[in-house]
Structures are given as structure tokens and as C-alpha cells.
GROMACS .gro file of C-alpha atoms in nm:
model
  349
    1MET     CA    1  -2.072  -0.823  -0.123
    2ALA     CA    2  -1.777  -0.921  -0.322
    3SER     CA    3  -1.937  -0.989  -0.592
    4SER     CA    4  -2.026  -0.590  -0.674
    5ARG     CA    5  -1.702  -0.574  -0.639
    6TRP     CA    6  -1.523  -0.763  -0.875
    7PHE     CA    7  -1.827  -0.674  -1.106
    8ALA     CA    8  -1.754  -0.292  -1.076
    9TRP     CA    9  -1.313  -0.333  -1.056
   10GLY     CA   10  -1.443  -0.606  -1.409
   11LEU     CA   11  -1.598  -0.383  -1.609
   12MET     CA   12  -1.280  -0.179  -1.599
   13SER     CA   13  -1.028  -0.461  -1.672
   14LEU     CA   14  -0.989  -0.426  -2.036
   15ILE     CA   15  -0.933  -0.041  -1.996
   16VAL     CA   16  -0.671  -0.084  -1.775
   17SER     CA   17  -0.491  -0.378  -1.927
   18ASN     CA   18  -0.436  -0.182  -2.213
   19SER     CA   19  -0.322   0.093  -2.047
   20LEU     CA   20  -0.110  -0.082  -1.839
   21ALA     CA   21   0.089  -0.242  -2.169
   22CYS     CA   22   0.189   0.109  -2.232
   23HIS     CA   23   0.322   0.187  -1.872
   24ASP     CA   24   0.646   0.398  -1.872
   25THR     CA   25   0.968   0.184  -1.825
   26THR     CA   26   1.261   0.406  -1.909
   27GLU     CA   27   1.284   0.484  -1.528
   28GLY     CA   28   1.563   0.181  -1.430
   29GLN     CA   29   1.550  -0.187  -1.373
   30LEU     CA   30   1.376  -0.354  -1.100
   31PRO     CA   31   1.599  -0.455  -0.794
   32ARG     CA   32   1.759  -0.738  -0.732
   33LEU     CA   33   1.728  -1.029  -0.484
   34GLU     CA   34   2.003  -1.192  -0.387
   35ALA     CA   35   2.069  -1.537  -0.352
   36THR     CA   36   1.782  -1.714  -0.503
   37LEU     CA   37   1.660  -2.063  -0.544
   38ALA     CA   38   1.454  -2.093  -0.850
   39GLY     CA   39   1.114  -2.165  -0.777
   40ASP     CA   40   0.904  -2.383  -1.032
   41GLY     CA   41   0.609  -2.181  -1.137
   42ASN     CA   42   0.392  -2.306  -0.876
   43GLU     CA   43   0.562  -2.188  -0.593
   44PRO     CA   44   0.789  -1.853  -0.525
   45PRO     CA   45   1.164  -1.852  -0.529
   46ALA     CA   46   1.266  -2.024  -0.195
   47THR     CA   47   1.502  -1.775  -0.068
   48LYS     CA   48   1.849  -1.924   0.116
   49SER     CA   49   1.790  -1.898   0.502
   50ASP     CA   50   2.124  -1.772   0.552
   51PHE     CA   51   2.203  -1.596   0.282
   52ALA     CA   52   2.514  -1.645   0.210
   53THR     CA   53   2.761  -1.881   0.069
   54ALA     CA   54   3.041  -2.114   0.186
   55ARG     CA   55   3.280  -1.886   0.008
   56ASP     CA   56   3.116  -1.554   0.148
   57PRO     CA   57   2.942  -1.606   0.452
   58VAL     CA   58   2.715  -1.274   0.548
   59PRO     CA   59   2.537  -1.232   0.853
   60GLU     CA   60   2.144  -1.356   0.843
   61ILE     CA   61   1.904  -1.103   0.778
   62ARG     CA   62   1.663  -1.049   1.039
   63PRO     CA   63   1.328  -0.852   1.076
   64VAL     CA   64   1.284  -0.565   1.281
   65PRO     CA   65   1.142  -0.568   1.583
   66PHE     CA   66   0.844  -0.475   1.485
   67ASP     CA   67   0.582  -0.340   1.786
   68LYS     CA   68   0.248  -0.555   1.657
   69GLN     CA   69   0.108  -0.339   2.016
   70ARG     CA   70   0.238  -0.019   1.912
   71ALA     CA   71   0.118  -0.066   1.591
   72LYS     CA   72  -0.230  -0.175   1.747
   73LYS     CA   73  -0.219   0.119   1.948
   74TYR     CA   74  -0.202   0.391   1.654
   75LEU     CA   75  -0.430   0.211   1.427
   76GLN     CA   76  -0.709   0.276   1.789
   77GLU     CA   77  -0.578   0.578   1.811
   78LEU     CA   78  -0.614   0.686   1.495
   79CYS     CA   79  -0.989   0.520   1.455
   80ASP     CA   80  -1.058   0.690   1.805
   81LEU     CA   81  -1.053   1.078   1.544
   82GLY     CA   82  -1.363   0.903   1.352
   83PRO     CA   83  -1.451   0.890   0.976
   84ARG     CA   84  -1.129   1.045   0.777
   85ILE     CA   85  -1.288   1.164   0.499
   86SER     CA   86  -1.087   1.396   0.263
   87GLY     CA   87  -1.079   1.778   0.346
   88THR     CA   88  -1.314   1.759   0.684
   89GLU     CA   89  -1.142   1.782   0.990
   90GLY     CA   90  -1.089   1.414   1.086
   91MET     CA   91  -0.841   1.404   0.785
   92LYS     CA   92  -0.700   1.744   0.889
   93LYS     CA   93  -0.588   1.610   1.256
   94GLN     CA   94  -0.482   1.336   1.075
   95GLN     CA   95  -0.207   1.518   0.896
   96LYS     CA   96  -0.143   1.676   1.158
   97ILE     CA   97  -0.041   1.341   1.412
   98LEU     CA   98   0.147   1.180   1.125
   99GLU     CA   99   0.347   1.499   1.016
  100THR     CA  100   0.456   1.540   1.407
  101HIS     CA  101   0.507   1.136   1.440
  102PHE     CA  102   0.735   1.147   1.166
  103ARG     CA  103   0.906   1.405   1.213
  104ASN     CA  104   0.983   1.300   1.555
  105LEU     CA  105   1.093   0.993   1.431
  106GLY     CA  106   1.387   1.181   1.238
  107ALA     CA  107   1.196   1.144   0.867
  108SER     CA  108   1.113   1.416   0.616
  109VAL     CA  109   0.807   1.522   0.568
  110GLN     CA  110   0.675   1.662   0.238
  111ARG     CA  111   0.318   1.777   0.201
  112GLN     CA  112   0.184   1.791  -0.151
  113GLU     CA  113  -0.116   1.952  -0.153
  114PHE     CA  114  -0.378   1.947  -0.449
  115GLN     CA  115  -0.768   2.055  -0.549
  116VAL     CA  116  -1.007   1.842  -0.712
  117ARG     CA  117  -1.370   1.809  -0.798
  118GLN     CA  118  -1.552   1.549  -0.774
  119TRP     CA  119  -1.836   1.477  -1.022
  120SER     CA  120  -2.096   1.480  -0.769
  121ARG     CA  121  -1.986   1.732  -0.529
  122LYS     CA  122  -2.050   2.120  -0.600
  123GLU     CA  123  -1.721   2.234  -0.455
  124GLN     CA  124  -1.365   2.203  -0.466
  125THR     CA  125  -1.229   1.976  -0.232
  126PRO     CA  126  -0.856   2.048  -0.094
  127MET     CA  127  -0.670   1.706  -0.077
  128VAL     CA  128  -0.304   1.640   0.063
  129ASN     CA  129  -0.068   1.319  -0.044
  130LEU     CA  130   0.187   1.273   0.220
  131ILE     CA  131   0.540   1.215   0.141
  132VAL     CA  132   0.799   1.060   0.423
  133SER     CA  133   1.152   1.000   0.322
  134TRP     CA  134   1.414   0.837   0.505
  135HIS     CA  135   1.785   0.876   0.380
  136PRO     CA  136   1.626   1.120   0.123
  137GLN     CA  137   1.941   1.157  -0.063
  138ARG     CA  138   2.008   0.843  -0.185
  139GLN     CA  139   1.893   0.886  -0.530
  140ARG     CA  140   1.774   0.464  -0.591
  141ARG     CA  141   1.409   0.479  -0.387
  142ILE     CA  142   1.169   0.218  -0.295
  143LEU     CA  143   0.811   0.367  -0.196
  144ILE     CA  144   0.583   0.198   0.054
  145ALA     CA  145   0.220   0.365   0.009
  146SER     CA  146  -0.102   0.313   0.185
  147HIS     CA  147  -0.452   0.544   0.161
  148TYR     CA  148  -0.521   0.701   0.471
  149ASP     CA  149  -0.837   0.855   0.372
  150THR     CA  150  -1.185   0.676   0.477
  151ARG     CA  151  -1.477   0.660   0.239
  152PRO     CA  152  -1.773   0.842   0.321
  153ILE     CA  153  -2.023   0.533   0.277
  154ALA     CA  154  -2.101   0.190   0.369
  155ASP     CA  155  -2.210   0.100   0.055
  156GLN     CA  156  -2.170  -0.264   0.134
  157GLU     CA  157  -2.385  -0.317   0.405
  158PRO     CA  158  -2.660  -0.559   0.384
  159ASN     CA  159  -2.922  -0.299   0.496
  160ARG     CA  160  -2.938  -0.049   0.224
  161ALA     CA  161  -3.057   0.218   0.480
  162HIS     CA  162  -2.720   0.211   0.623
  163TRP     CA  163  -2.539   0.297   0.292
  164THR     CA  164  -2.478   0.635   0.299
  165LYS     CA  165  -2.326   0.628   0.711
  166PRO     CA  166  -1.951   0.656   0.706
  167PHE     CA  167  -1.737   0.412   0.910
  168LEU     CA  168  -1.379   0.393   1.044
  169SER     CA  169  -1.210   0.174   0.764
  170ALA     CA  170  -0.998   0.017   1.045
  171ASN     CA  171  -0.888  -0.219   0.765
  172ASP     CA  172  -0.919  -0.027   0.479
  173GLY     CA  173  -0.667   0.204   0.490
  174THR     CA  174  -0.608   0.264   0.837
  175SER     CA  175  -0.422  -0.062   0.950
  176GLY     CA  176  -0.147   0.058   0.629
  177VAL     CA  177  -0.106   0.384   0.833
  178ALA     CA  178  -0.088   0.236   1.156
  179PHE     CA  179   0.174   0.000   1.033
  180LEU     CA  180   0.411   0.270   0.855
  181MET     CA  181   0.373   0.467   1.214
  182GLU     CA  182   0.541   0.174   1.388
  183LEU     CA  183   0.774   0.059   1.085
  184GLY     CA  184   0.891   0.440   1.131
  185HIS     CA  185   1.022   0.331   1.496
  186HIS     CA  186   1.273   0.098   1.297
  187MET     CA  187   1.352   0.284   0.977
  188LYS     CA  188   1.732   0.429   1.086
  189ASP     CA  189   1.849   0.093   1.153
  190LEU     CA  190   1.726  -0.084   0.875
  191LYS     CA  191   2.006  -0.192   0.657
  192THR     CA  192   1.927  -0.162   0.310
  193GLU     CA  193   2.064   0.070   0.065
  194PHE     CA  194   1.804   0.243  -0.065
  195GLY     CA  195   1.608   0.538   0.019
  196ILE     CA  196   1.255   0.450   0.175
  197ASP     CA  197   0.967   0.658   0.086
  198PHE     CA  198   0.639   0.598   0.301
  199VAL     CA  199   0.354   0.776   0.069
  200PHE     CA  200   0.005   0.840   0.211
  201PHE     CA  201  -0.245   0.886  -0.057
  202ASP     CA  202  -0.544   1.092  -0.005
  203GLY     CA  203  -0.865   1.098  -0.216
  204GLU     CA  204  -0.837   0.683  -0.280
  205GLU     CA  205  -1.238   0.615  -0.237
  206TYR     CA  206  -1.339   0.988  -0.263
  207VAL     CA  207  -1.682   0.867  -0.329
  208PHE     CA  208  -2.044   0.910  -0.296
  209GLU     CA  209  -2.251   0.787  -0.541
  210THR     CA  210  -2.433   0.417  -0.395
  211SER     CA  211  -2.488   0.257  -0.705
  212PRO     CA  212  -2.369  -0.131  -0.678
  213PHE     CA  213  -2.298  -0.096  -1.060
  214GLY     CA  214  -2.058   0.254  -1.041
  215GLY     CA  215  -2.101   0.552  -1.146
  216ARG     CA  216  -1.931   0.895  -1.240
  217ASP     CA  217  -1.762   0.968  -0.919
  218LYS     CA  218  -1.336   0.913  -0.952
  219TYR     CA  219  -1.143   0.697  -0.751
  220PHE     CA  220  -0.729   0.739  -0.694
  221PHE     CA  221  -0.688   1.109  -0.667
  222GLY     CA  222  -0.408   1.133  -0.463
  223SER     CA  223  -0.210   0.857  -0.644
  224GLU     CA  224  -0.287   0.975  -0.978
  225HIS     CA  225  -0.192   1.311  -0.876
  226PHE     CA  226   0.131   1.184  -0.716
  227ALA     CA  227   0.213   0.964  -1.031
  228ALA     CA  228   0.146   1.278  -1.260
  229GLU     CA  229   0.393   1.468  -1.100
  230TYR     CA  230   0.651   1.225  -1.094
  231VAL     CA  231   0.628   1.250  -1.435
  232LYS     CA  232   0.638   1.553  -1.528
  233SER     CA  233   0.967   1.611  -1.248
  234ARG     CA  234   1.142   1.344  -1.471
  235ALA     CA  235   1.386   1.592  -1.620
  236THR     CA  236   1.477   1.772  -1.262
  237ARG     CA  237   1.419   1.531  -0.979
  238THR     CA  238   1.765   1.312  -0.840
  239TYR     CA  239   1.593   1.046  -0.779
  240ARG     CA  240   1.386   0.763  -0.926
  241TYR     CA  241   1.181   0.478  -0.796
  242ASP     CA  242   1.299   0.113  -0.848
  243ALA     CA  243   1.002  -0.044  -0.693
  244GLY     CA  244   0.661   0.043  -0.501
  245VAL     CA  245   0.457  -0.198  -0.217
  246LEU     CA  246   0.093  -0.073  -0.180
  247LEU     CA  247  -0.049  -0.191   0.127
  248ASP     CA  248  -0.428  -0.225   0.138
  249LEU     CA  249  -0.664  -0.467   0.361
  250PHE     CA  250  -0.414  -0.632   0.437
  251ALA     CA  251  -0.397  -0.660   0.824
  252GLY     CA  252  -0.766  -0.880   0.907
  253GLN     CA  253  -0.793  -1.161   1.116
  254ASP     CA  254  -0.740  -1.479   0.912
  255ALA     CA  255  -0.594  -1.248   0.602
  256GLN     CA  256  -0.519  -1.409   0.240
  257LEU     CA  257  -0.249  -1.227   0.046
  258LYS     CA  258  -0.294  -1.366  -0.276
  259ILE     CA  259  -0.089  -1.216  -0.598
  260GLU     CA  260  -0.300  -0.954  -0.734
  261LEU     CA  261  -0.274  -0.966  -1.094
  262TYR     CA  262  -0.208  -0.622  -1.250
  263SER     CA  263   0.079  -0.649  -0.980
  264TRP     CA  264   0.184  -1.011  -1.181
  265ASP     CA  265   0.162  -0.845  -1.480
  266ALA     CA  266   0.388  -0.554  -1.422
  267ALA     CA  267   0.600  -0.661  -1.146
  268ARG     CA  268   0.657  -1.004  -1.148
  269PRO     CA  269   1.010  -0.983  -1.015
  270LEU     CA  270   0.931  -0.841  -0.736
  271VAL     CA  271   0.557  -1.050  -0.655
  272GLU     CA  272   0.802  -1.387  -0.650
  273GLN     CA  273   1.058  -1.160  -0.448
  274ILE     CA  274   0.811  -1.077  -0.177
  275TRP     CA  275   0.642  -1.391  -0.177
  276GLY     CA  276   0.965  -1.582  -0.200
  277VAL     CA  277   1.125  -1.421   0.147
  278ALA     CA  278   0.743  -1.493   0.290
  279LYS     CA  279   0.789  -1.875   0.227
  280THR     CA  280   1.160  -1.854   0.378
  281LEU     CA  281   1.056  -1.722   0.653
  282GLY     CA  282   0.774  -1.966   0.703
  283ALA     CA  283   0.448  -1.596   0.660
  284LYS     CA  284   0.166  -1.808   0.605
  285SER     CA  285  -0.082  -1.535   0.496
  286PHE     CA  286   0.109  -1.504   0.130
  287VAL     CA  287  -0.018  -1.759  -0.055
  288PHE     CA  288   0.100  -1.804  -0.370
  289GLN     CA  289  -0.172  -1.790  -0.612
  290LYS     CA  290  -0.288  -1.587  -0.856
  291GLY     CA  291  -0.625  -1.372  -0.687
  292TYR     CA  292  -0.801  -1.092  -0.900
  293GLU     CA  293  -0.733  -0.801  -1.102
  294VAL     CA  294  -0.799  -0.477  -0.837
  295LEU     CA  295  -0.842  -0.125  -0.919
  296ASP     CA  296  -0.639   0.039  -0.670
  297ASP     CA  297  -0.332   0.286  -0.623
  298HIS     CA  298  -0.057   0.114  -0.784
  299ILE     CA  299  -0.218   0.153  -1.117
  300ALA     CA  300  -0.138   0.488  -1.111
  301LEU     CA  301   0.248   0.395  -1.002
  302ILE     CA  302   0.279   0.138  -1.253
  303ARG     CA  303   0.179   0.347  -1.553
  304ALA     CA  304   0.427   0.590  -1.450
  305GLY     CA  305   0.699   0.371  -1.460
  306ILE     CA  306   0.717   0.258  -1.072
  307PRO     CA  307   0.667  -0.151  -1.079
  308THR     CA  308   0.407  -0.187  -0.825
  309VAL     CA  309   0.258  -0.460  -0.632
  310ASP     CA  310  -0.057  -0.508  -0.413
  311ILE     CA  311  -0.063  -0.643  -0.131
  312ILE     CA  312  -0.397  -0.673  -0.089
  313ASP     CA  313  -0.697  -0.977   0.147
  314PHE     CA  314  -0.944  -0.992  -0.148
  315ASP     CA  315  -1.165  -1.122   0.085
  316TYR     CA  316  -1.191  -0.910   0.392
  317PRO     CA  317  -1.571  -0.963   0.491
  318HIS     CA  318  -1.572  -0.627   0.655
  319TRP     CA  319  -1.509  -0.429   0.301
  320HIS     CA  320  -1.689  -0.104   0.312
  321ARG     CA  321  -1.891  -0.209   0.646
  322LEU     CA  322  -1.956  -0.069   0.953
  323SER     CA  323  -1.811  -0.361   1.098
  324ASP     CA  324  -1.466  -0.266   0.965
  325THR     CA  325  -1.361  -0.165   1.341
  326PRO     CA  326  -1.052  -0.218   1.518
  327ASP     CA  327  -1.102  -0.543   1.675
  328LYS     CA  328  -1.117  -0.655   1.310
  329VAL     CA  329  -0.727  -0.572   1.244
  330SER     CA  330  -0.476  -0.840   1.382
  331ALA     CA  331  -0.164  -0.748   1.517
  332GLU     CA  332  -0.016  -1.026   1.463
  333GLN     CA  333  -0.068  -1.018   1.107
  334MET     CA  334   0.098  -0.661   1.092
  335ARG     CA  335   0.403  -0.808   1.235
  336GLU     CA  336   0.411  -1.074   1.000
  337VAL     CA  337   0.393  -0.851   0.705
  338SER     CA  338   0.678  -0.600   0.868
  339ASP     CA  339   0.877  -0.922   0.850
  340VAL     CA  340   0.844  -1.021   0.468
  341LEU     CA  341   0.898  -0.650   0.395
  342THR     CA  342   1.195  -0.546   0.618
  343VAL     CA  343   1.399  -0.843   0.538
  344TRP     CA  344   1.309  -0.799   0.144
  345LEU     CA  345   1.433  -0.436   0.218
  346GLN     CA  346   1.717  -0.587   0.330
  347LYS     CA  347   1.789  -0.825   0.090
  348ILE     CA  348   1.709  -0.569  -0.240
  349ARG     CA  349   2.057  -0.492  -0.422
   0.00000   0.00000   0.00000
């Protein structure tokens, strides 16, 4: 299962590495994390449990009360729609659910619409990135993203006869959507200096070819369009993204969240901040060890000058299989990731 994934991603590693070396760095500086203790290179910097000094005491920063059962309920409701492939009725139903959900919670919701032509398709496909903004007036912003399309083929099934079948993609994309739906309940009360944008990328894996060595079908339509528009608007927009977090395949049972190497190379301070908070909180799924390079939506963001960390489990056993169903997703894992990210969001300056 994993070998073809890493082989296909590995074919592009040198090309991506060279392009990342030239990525745009003119937007601004990374957010700082206050009151950290230096790491030794083998462990992340430890954060003080009370985030205070004797002279300048401040209250302990606590995670939001993330309702893990409600998050799991959201995930089940989305999976009940069936596959949500880009441009299909299932995707359109999901878009309506998300737009209504976040507007009801008081967020600003923007549809970023565009058309794509996939190599293996005859017609153009309409796609929509959803941008959900909290405190839209704030100029310094943090981006938290997930793709929300489902892959049209289960090309990691052991039986090749099943490769052309769509699947629910419960952890691969849907877990990030459900996670952000629940997190939305807490955003107005989150004590952070930054504006926060949830971005749902369309077309992350709108791929129909089944060759284990890759083909001509393209990935990452949504993130590449979003990044291009962000760069294009530099002269006129009044905000910037200081940092980004991508959530992908992060909520499986017994997930191990090691460090993705493009994230390490392009946004090492963010990795150290987030994994440092995880260490302080005792979040055991965050493992401060280097994993692999992964081609994912964060690449386009990094190229656009947004330092971004991909939080991903490299070894999810149901990746691109019909068995990627809601029962494989851990509500407790979603809560643990929420604890880490919401403390980090409150702690950065």
C-alpha cells in the first residue's frame, strides 16, 4: 500500500525541493511563540506549562472544550452524503451544508469559484474553494486548511477490480472538514491576536488514472488556484497569512503524526512550536521524528510565501481504500489535535 504512494511522491521530490528553494518570502515574518524552553534538536522546544514568569504572571492557556462526539457526528453526516467528488451533486450538497453551518456560527464565508480541465476528462469541471473567516478585519491571519473533495478511485485496494470504485474518504479529507465544523463553535471565544481562516480546498485529488506510477492527471487544483489568487492580490489586499496548517489523514485510530519534511524545510519554527505545545500537553500522537516528503496542498501555499505545516499520518492503513469509513476515525484523536492547535493559536504573537 505505502510503497506506490511513496514512489509516486518520490518521483517529484527533487522538482518540488528546487521550487520551494525559490518560494516567495516577502509576505512577513513567522508568528512567535512566547515562553519556550530550547530544544536539543532531537526534541521540540518545551513550552512552560503556565506560560508565565514570576514577574509577569498570566493565566494558564487552556484548549477549547472541543466536543469530540459532535465532531464525529458531523463526519458521519458528511459521509452519509456518499462520495463528494469535485463537481458532483454530493459535493454541491456538502458545500451548502458547510456554508450554512459556518454562517450560522457567525463566520464570513466566501466561495472562490473556478473551472478546471483534467487531462483524462472531456469537459471542464466547476470547482469551489470555501474560505471561512473569523475576525475578517484583522490583517495578520492564520490559515487552517483541509481538502474536502473525495477521490473518485480506490486505487490502493488489494483487488484491482475495485480500483475504479469511489469511496467515502472518512479520514482522507472528511476528518479535516468535520474537525473544523466543530472548531467553528469555539472560534469567537478563542483568545488569539490573529484572524483565522478555515480554507476548504476543492480538487485535491480529482484523479481518474489508476497507474501505480502516476499519470498525466493533475492534483491540487484548489490549493494551486488559491495560492495563485493570493499572490496576484498582493498589491491590493490588506491582509497577509503569517502561517498555515494543513490537516490531512490526521484522525485515524492510533495516528502517528511525524514531521513532514517539506514542512520542516520551509516552516521549521512552526513545526517546533506546534510539536512543542504537543509535548507540553502530553499529546502522544505528535511524534517529533522526521517522516517523509509529501506532495500535498501545503506545497502551493509555501510557494506563495505562506509557511505551512502538513499535519499528516504517513501510515494510515485505509488510505485510498473502500475501508476508509467513519469507524476508522478516532474522535479522541480529533480532540487531541484540537487541544494542540487551539493552545498554539492562543500562544503565538
